[in-house]
Every structure is written in C-alpha cells, then in structure tokens.
Coordinates of C-alpha atoms in Angstrom, one line a residue:
M4 CA 12.9 -25.9 -47.4
A5 CA 15.9 -28.3 -47.7
G6 CA 18.7 -26.4 -49.3
E7 CA 18.0 -23.2 -47.3
T8 CA 20.9 -21.4 -45.6
V9 CA 20.6 -21.1 -41.8
L10 CA 22.9 -18.8 -39.8
V11 CA 24.0 -20.7 -36.6
V12 CA 25.2 -18.0 -34.2
G13 CA 27.5 -19.7 -31.7
G14 CA 27.6 -22.7 -34.0
A15 CA 31.1 -23.8 -32.9
G16 CA 29.8 -24.5 -29.3
Y17 CA 28.4 -27.7 -27.8
I18 CA 24.7 -27.5 -28.8
G19 CA 25.3 -25.3 -31.8
S20 CA 27.7 -27.7 -33.4
H21 CA 25.4 -30.7 -33.0
T22 CA 22.6 -28.6 -34.5
C23 CA 24.8 -27.9 -37.5
L24 CA 25.3 -31.6 -37.9
D25 CA 21.5 -32.2 -37.8
L26 CA 20.9 -29.3 -40.2
A27 CA 23.4 -30.7 -42.7
N28 CA 21.9 -34.2 -42.4
K29 CA 18.5 -32.8 -43.2
G30 CA 19.7 -30.9 -46.3
Y31 CA 20.2 -27.4 -44.9
K32 CA 23.3 -25.3 -45.3
P33 CA 24.5 -24.2 -41.8
V34 CA 26.8 -21.1 -41.7
V35 CA 28.6 -20.7 -38.3
F36 CA 29.0 -17.3 -36.9
D37 CA 31.2 -17.4 -33.8
N38 CA 33.8 -15.4 -32.0
F39 CA 35.5 -18.7 -30.8
S40 CA 35.8 -17.4 -27.2
N41 CA 34.1 -20.6 -26.0
G42 CA 33.4 -22.4 -29.3
H43 CA 36.0 -24.6 -31.1
R44 CA 37.1 -24.3 -34.7
E45 CA 37.5 -28.0 -34.8
F46 CA 33.7 -28.3 -34.4
V47 CA 33.0 -26.4 -37.6
K48 CA 32.6 -29.4 -40.0
W49 CA 29.3 -29.0 -41.9
G50 CA 29.5 -25.6 -43.5
P51 CA 31.5 -22.4 -43.7
A52 CA 32.6 -20.4 -40.6
E53 CA 32.4 -16.6 -40.2
E54 CA 34.3 -15.2 -37.3
G55 CA 32.7 -12.3 -35.5
D56 CA 31.0 -11.1 -32.3
I57 CA 27.3 -10.6 -31.9
R58 CA 27.9 -7.1 -30.5
D59 CA 29.6 -6.1 -33.8
R60 CA 26.7 -4.8 -36.0
A61 CA 28.9 -4.1 -39.0
R62 CA 30.2 -7.6 -39.1
L63 CA 26.7 -9.1 -38.6
D64 CA 25.4 -7.0 -41.5
E65 CA 28.3 -8.1 -43.7
V66 CA 27.8 -11.8 -43.0
L67 CA 24.0 -11.6 -43.4
A68 CA 24.4 -9.8 -46.8
T69 CA 26.9 -12.5 -47.9
H70 CA 25.0 -15.6 -47.0
K71 CA 21.3 -14.4 -47.0
P72 CA 20.1 -17.0 -44.5
A73 CA 16.4 -17.8 -44.3
A74 CA 16.5 -18.2 -40.5
I75 CA 18.8 -17.6 -37.5
L76 CA 19.6 -20.0 -34.7
H77 CA 21.1 -18.1 -31.7
F78 CA 23.3 -20.1 -29.3
A79 CA 25.9 -17.4 -28.6
A80 CA 25.6 -16.9 -24.8
L81 CA 27.7 -17.0 -21.7
I82 CA 26.1 -19.8 -19.7
E83 CA 28.0 -20.5 -16.5
V84 CA 25.7 -19.6 -13.6
G85 CA 28.5 -19.2 -11.0
E86 CA 30.4 -16.9 -13.3
S87 CA 27.3 -14.8 -13.9
V88 CA 27.2 -14.0 -10.2
K89 CA 30.9 -13.0 -10.2
D90 CA 30.7 -11.0 -13.4
P91 CA 27.1 -10.0 -14.3
V92 CA 28.3 -7.2 -16.5
S93 CA 29.8 -9.5 -19.1
F94 CA 26.5 -11.6 -19.1
Y95 CA 24.4 -8.5 -19.7
E96 CA 26.8 -7.2 -22.4
N97 CA 26.9 -10.5 -24.3
N98 CA 23.6 -12.1 -23.7
V99 CA 21.3 -9.0 -23.7
I100 CA 23.1 -6.3 -25.7
G101 CA 24.6 -8.8 -28.1
T102 CA 21.2 -10.4 -28.8
L103 CA 19.5 -7.1 -29.3
T104 CA 22.3 -6.1 -31.8
L105 CA 21.7 -9.5 -33.6
L106 CA 18.0 -8.9 -33.7
S107 CA 18.5 -5.4 -35.2
A108 CA 20.7 -6.9 -37.9
A109 CA 18.2 -9.6 -38.6
Q110 CA 15.4 -7.1 -39.1
A111 CA 17.5 -4.9 -41.3
A112 CA 18.3 -8.0 -43.5
G113 CA 14.6 -8.9 -43.7
I114 CA 14.9 -12.1 -41.6
N115 CA 11.9 -12.8 -39.4
A116 CA 12.5 -16.4 -38.4
F117 CA 14.6 -16.6 -35.2
V118 CA 15.2 -19.6 -32.8
F119 CA 16.5 -18.6 -29.4
S120 CA 18.5 -20.9 -27.1
S121 CA 16.9 -20.2 -23.7
T122 CA 16.9 -22.2 -20.4
C123 CA 14.7 -23.6 -17.6
A124 CA 16.8 -21.2 -15.4
T125 CA 14.2 -18.5 -16.4
Y126 CA 11.7 -20.3 -14.1
G127 CA 13.7 -19.9 -11.0
L128 CA 12.8 -22.1 -8.0
P129 CA 10.0 -24.5 -9.1
Q130 CA 6.6 -24.0 -7.6
S131 CA 5.4 -27.3 -9.1
V132 CA 7.0 -30.3 -10.9
P133 CA 7.1 -31.1 -13.8
L134 CA 7.4 -27.5 -15.1
D135 CA 5.3 -26.4 -18.0
E136 CA 5.6 -23.2 -20.0
T137 CA 2.9 -21.5 -17.9
H138 CA 5.1 -21.7 -14.8
R139 CA 6.0 -18.3 -13.4
Q140 CA 9.4 -16.9 -14.5
V141 CA 11.4 -15.5 -11.6
P142 CA 15.1 -16.3 -12.3
I143 CA 17.4 -16.3 -9.3
N144 CA 20.8 -15.5 -11.0
P145 CA 22.1 -13.0 -13.6
Y146 CA 22.4 -15.8 -16.2
G147 CA 18.7 -16.7 -15.9
R148 CA 17.7 -13.0 -15.9
T149 CA 19.6 -12.2 -19.1
K150 CA 17.8 -15.1 -20.9
Y151 CA 14.5 -13.9 -19.5
I152 CA 15.1 -10.3 -20.6
V153 CA 15.7 -11.6 -24.2
E154 CA 12.5 -13.7 -24.0
Q155 CA 10.5 -10.6 -23.1
A156 CA 12.2 -8.6 -25.9
L157 CA 11.3 -11.3 -28.4
A158 CA 7.7 -11.1 -27.4
D159 CA 7.7 -7.4 -28.1
Y160 CA 9.5 -7.9 -31.4
D161 CA 6.8 -10.4 -32.4
Q162 CA 4.0 -8.1 -31.4
Y163 CA 5.3 -4.8 -32.8
K164 CA 7.9 -5.8 -35.4
S165 CA 6.5 -9.0 -36.9
L166 CA 9.7 -11.0 -36.0
R167 CA 8.6 -14.5 -35.2
S168 CA 10.6 -16.6 -32.8
V169 CA 10.7 -20.0 -31.1
V170 CA 12.1 -19.8 -27.6
L171 CA 13.5 -23.2 -26.5
R172 CA 14.0 -23.6 -22.8
Y173 CA 16.5 -26.4 -22.2
F174 CA 16.7 -28.6 -19.2
N175 CA 20.1 -30.5 -18.8
A176 CA 21.8 -30.9 -22.1
A177 CA 24.1 -34.0 -22.2
G178 CA 25.6 -36.6 -24.4
A179 CA 27.5 -36.4 -27.7
D180 CA 27.5 -37.3 -31.4
F181 CA 27.5 -41.2 -31.4
E182 CA 30.4 -41.2 -34.0
G183 CA 32.6 -39.2 -31.6
R184 CA 33.2 -36.3 -34.1
I185 CA 32.0 -33.6 -31.6
G186 CA 31.0 -33.6 -28.0
E187 CA 30.9 -31.6 -24.8
W188 CA 34.0 -29.5 -24.3
H189 CA 33.8 -26.6 -21.9
Q190 CA 36.7 -24.8 -20.2
P191 CA 36.3 -24.9 -17.3
E192 CA 33.9 -27.8 -17.2
T193 CA 31.0 -27.5 -14.7
H194 CA 28.5 -30.1 -15.9
A195 CA 27.8 -33.2 -13.9
I196 CA 28.2 -35.9 -16.6
P197 CA 31.6 -34.9 -18.0
L198 CA 32.9 -34.2 -14.5
A199 CA 31.9 -37.7 -13.4
I200 CA 33.3 -39.3 -16.5
D201 CA 36.6 -37.5 -16.0
A202 CA 36.6 -38.9 -12.5
A203 CA 36.1 -42.4 -13.8
L204 CA 38.9 -41.8 -16.3
G205 CA 41.2 -40.8 -13.6
R206 CA 41.5 -37.2 -14.9
R207 CA 40.0 -35.8 -11.6
Q208 CA 40.4 -36.7 -8.0
G209 CA 36.7 -37.6 -7.7
F210 CA 33.2 -36.2 -7.9
K211 CA 31.5 -33.9 -5.4
V212 CA 27.8 -34.1 -4.7
F213 CA 26.2 -30.9 -3.4
G214 CA 23.6 -31.9 -0.9
S215 CA 22.3 -35.3 0.2
D216 CA 19.4 -34.3 2.4
Y217 CA 16.9 -33.0 -0.2
E218 CA 13.3 -34.2 -0.2
T219 CA 13.9 -36.6 -3.1
R220 CA 13.9 -40.4 -3.4
D221 CA 17.5 -40.7 -2.3
G222 CA 18.3 -37.2 -0.9
T223 CA 20.2 -35.9 -4.0
C224 CA 18.9 -33.4 -6.6
V225 CA 16.8 -34.5 -9.5
R226 CA 17.5 -33.3 -13.0
D227 CA 16.1 -33.9 -16.5
Y228 CA 18.9 -35.0 -18.8
I229 CA 18.2 -34.5 -22.5
H230 CA 20.5 -35.8 -25.3
V231 CA 22.1 -33.0 -27.3
L232 CA 21.0 -34.7 -30.5
D233 CA 17.4 -34.5 -29.4
L234 CA 18.0 -30.8 -28.7
A235 CA 19.5 -30.4 -32.2
D236 CA 16.4 -32.1 -33.7
A237 CA 14.1 -29.7 -31.9
H238 CA 16.0 -26.7 -33.2
V239 CA 15.8 -27.9 -36.8
R240 CA 12.1 -28.6 -36.3
A241 CA 11.7 -25.1 -34.9
V242 CA 13.3 -23.6 -38.1
E243 CA 11.0 -25.6 -40.3
Y244 CA 8.0 -24.5 -38.2
L245 CA 8.9 -20.9 -38.6
L246 CA 9.6 -21.1 -42.3
K247 CA 6.2 -22.6 -42.8
G248 CA 4.6 -19.6 -41.1
G249 CA 4.4 -20.8 -37.5
E250 CA 3.6 -18.3 -34.8
S251 CA 6.0 -17.3 -32.0
V252 CA 6.0 -19.8 -29.1
A253 CA 8.1 -20.8 -26.1
L254 CA 8.7 -24.5 -25.5
N255 CA 10.4 -26.7 -22.9
L256 CA 13.0 -29.2 -24.1
G257 CA 13.4 -32.1 -21.7
T258 CA 12.5 -35.8 -21.5
G259 CA 10.0 -35.5 -18.6
T260 CA 12.0 -38.1 -16.7
G261 CA 14.0 -37.1 -13.6
T262 CA 17.3 -38.7 -12.5
T263 CA 18.9 -38.2 -9.1
V264 CA 22.6 -37.4 -8.9
K265 CA 23.1 -40.8 -7.2
E266 CA 21.3 -42.6 -10.0
L267 CA 23.4 -40.7 -12.6
L268 CA 26.6 -41.6 -10.9
G269 CA 25.5 -45.3 -10.7
A270 CA 24.7 -45.2 -14.4
I271 CA 28.1 -43.8 -15.3
E272 CA 29.8 -46.5 -13.2
D273 CA 27.7 -49.2 -15.1
V274 CA 28.7 -47.8 -18.5
S275 CA 32.4 -47.2 -17.7
N276 CA 32.9 -50.2 -15.3
R277 CA 35.2 -47.9 -13.4
P278 CA 34.3 -47.0 -9.8
F279 CA 35.4 -43.5 -8.7
P280 CA 35.5 -41.6 -5.4
V281 CA 32.4 -39.6 -4.5
E282 CA 32.3 -37.0 -1.8
Y283 CA 29.0 -35.7 -0.4
I284 CA 29.2 -32.1 0.8
G285 CA 26.8 -29.3 1.7
R286 CA 24.1 -27.9 -0.5
R287 CA 25.0 -25.3 -3.1
E288 CA 23.2 -22.0 -2.8
G289 CA 20.5 -21.6 -5.5
D290 CA 20.1 -25.3 -6.4
S291 CA 16.6 -26.5 -6.9
H292 CA 15.9 -30.0 -5.6
T293 CA 14.0 -31.0 -8.6
L294 CA 13.9 -29.7 -12.2
V295 CA 11.9 -31.9 -14.6
A296 CA 10.2 -30.7 -17.8
N297 CA 6.7 -31.1 -19.0
N298 CA 7.4 -31.4 -22.8
D299 CA 3.8 -31.8 -24.1
K300 CA 3.8 -28.5 -25.9
A301 CA 7.0 -29.2 -27.9
R302 CA 5.4 -32.5 -29.0
D303 CA 2.2 -30.8 -30.0
V304 CA 3.8 -27.8 -31.8
L305 CA 6.8 -29.4 -33.4
G306 CA 6.0 -33.1 -33.3
W307 CA 9.2 -33.5 -31.3
V308 CA 9.7 -36.6 -29.1
P309 CA 13.0 -37.3 -27.5
Q310 CA 14.7 -40.4 -28.9
Y311 CA 17.5 -41.1 -26.4
D312 CA 17.4 -42.3 -22.8
L313 CA 19.9 -41.8 -20.0
S314 CA 21.9 -44.9 -21.0
A315 CA 22.3 -43.6 -24.6
I316 CA 23.3 -40.2 -23.2
I317 CA 26.0 -41.7 -21.0
R318 CA 27.3 -44.1 -23.6
S319 CA 27.7 -41.4 -26.2
A320 CA 29.4 -39.0 -23.6
W321 CA 31.7 -41.8 -22.5
N322 CA 32.7 -42.5 -26.1
W323 CA 33.5 -38.8 -26.7
H324 CA 35.4 -38.1 -23.4
A325 CA 37.3 -41.4 -23.4
R326 CA 38.5 -40.8 -27.0
S327 CA 39.0 -37.0 -27.0
N328 CA 42.4 -35.5 -26.3
Q329 CA 41.1 -32.1 -25.3
H330 CA 42.3 -32.7 -21.8

C-alpha cells in the first residue's frame, strides 16, 4: 500500500501535519486539504496542498477527482471547548455539516476508507477509570456533542452505505516533531503544556491551575498525555487497517498512564530548568478530575503501542516552543 495517496483533511494543523510527516516516512503521498483558518501553510512540507473548506462540496469533488486518494484522514474540526459553549453554531456548521458534506463527497468518489479524529470528550464525565470504548457516551459540551454526532453518523454509513471507518478518540495530545520542524501552534493557545512552557520562557506571567482539591493523589486533575507522533502512527496504522479490509471500529488513543497537573508542571521545570510562577485558583466548570485511557483495543486491532513517555513529550515540546518564532 506504500505509494498510495491519502487525503489529509485539516492536514496543516497540529495533529494533521505530524500525520503527514509519518505518512511520508512510510511511503504514502499525503495531500493536504485545509482552509488555513487554524492550520499553517508552513506546516505543509510532505506533499501538495489544496485550499478549500469541507462545507464546499464542489471544491471537495474537484480535489478528490484530481488526486484520487485511497483513503481520507479527517482532522478538520473546531476543537476549543470554551469556544464551543460561546458559539455552538459554528461548531455544528463545521464539525457536523462539514463532515457530512465530506462523507457525501467521499462516497461519490468511491472512497470507503475513512479515519475520523474524535475525542475522549464524547464520554463526558467518567463513570470509571481508565475509560474503555464501552464507556457510556454523554458529552457535556457542544464540542463533544458534535464529535459524538459524527461518530453516530459513521456507524450508520457503515451499516447502510458500506463506508468503513476508524474512529480515534484522543486523550491529551502533546509534544512535537523531535527535529523541531513542526509543533503545537494554536491561536489562542489553551493547552497546558505549551502554556506552562511559555511561562517558563517568560512569554506569560505564569500558569494557572484550576482546582487543587480534587480527589486525586495531589488534589489536581489527572490527564493522559499522548505524544503527537504516537497519535500520527495510530492514524497511519488505521489507514493500513482499512485498506486491508478491516471493519469499522472506535479506538481510544492514550498511554494508560495518568499525570497530575502538579506532576506535569514539575516535569516541565525539570526539563527547562526554569522555575515559573504557578497560581492555584478555583475549579473550572465541566472539568473531570481524572481522564485516563484504556488503550488495549488499539493495541489489539492496530498493533499500536505508544513509544514516548512524558519526559519525551516535554523535551520535544520544549525544543519546539523554545526555537519557534510564532510568538
């Protein structure tokens, strides 16, 4: 299957661009389709770029006819939870209507291998930890609901339209390409590791921790940080699985290891050797105290095992943020 063309929708973004890197390293031809509202033209390094919006059916048809991809990887989503509460309409228009338009174009082009970037936010508040794929899905914000709606649509497309898909539910994506060519670059930035690194670099006043009285080992929230290159590897494996005739499946992508916010900040200080101010404030509405993946199914189905630990995540992120001039 090496040599096949794969359309990477949202391929100029954080996880999409790292997946293009991995696709190219494994002999595939990644074609980026992006409207560049959140993605970066500088991140398109491993194949051609086609500018367009997933809500534009004519443009999708044109690109699919030109490149004839064997599979589609779909990363093009609005992802900021707080923004989804302020502006749910944009999230439904892009994440739901846009994805349905993309699926219709894929079907018309005869493509039936589709990998969907989903999220552990579809689970809502955890009833048990670690979470496996049988955990109930009751999302608590518009972002999570839009992803869950697409997951349900994909199940129907599989059953009634023979479009096979792999749904990948990420936990906390982090880290960067170790060579510093691409990395995490959101505007505005809301993720913990880049915010804390910016504090250590003196680009921010400090770092705010939301809640220090949770029932965890040190009172702060626990999260499962997974290296973006491990996520990229899982996506390429998912493409290979579908091209070999694999059935539709939903899989968690996490390490299975939880890290508290305090532990995370300590690890960043260790790597950077730069202490920075930390302020503990009240809990943030909607935050779960613990989100950790059970990743057994991804290992069994895809043969996927995360390669990078928290130290590697932080070292690669520090390298990217310290060198980058996007600030």
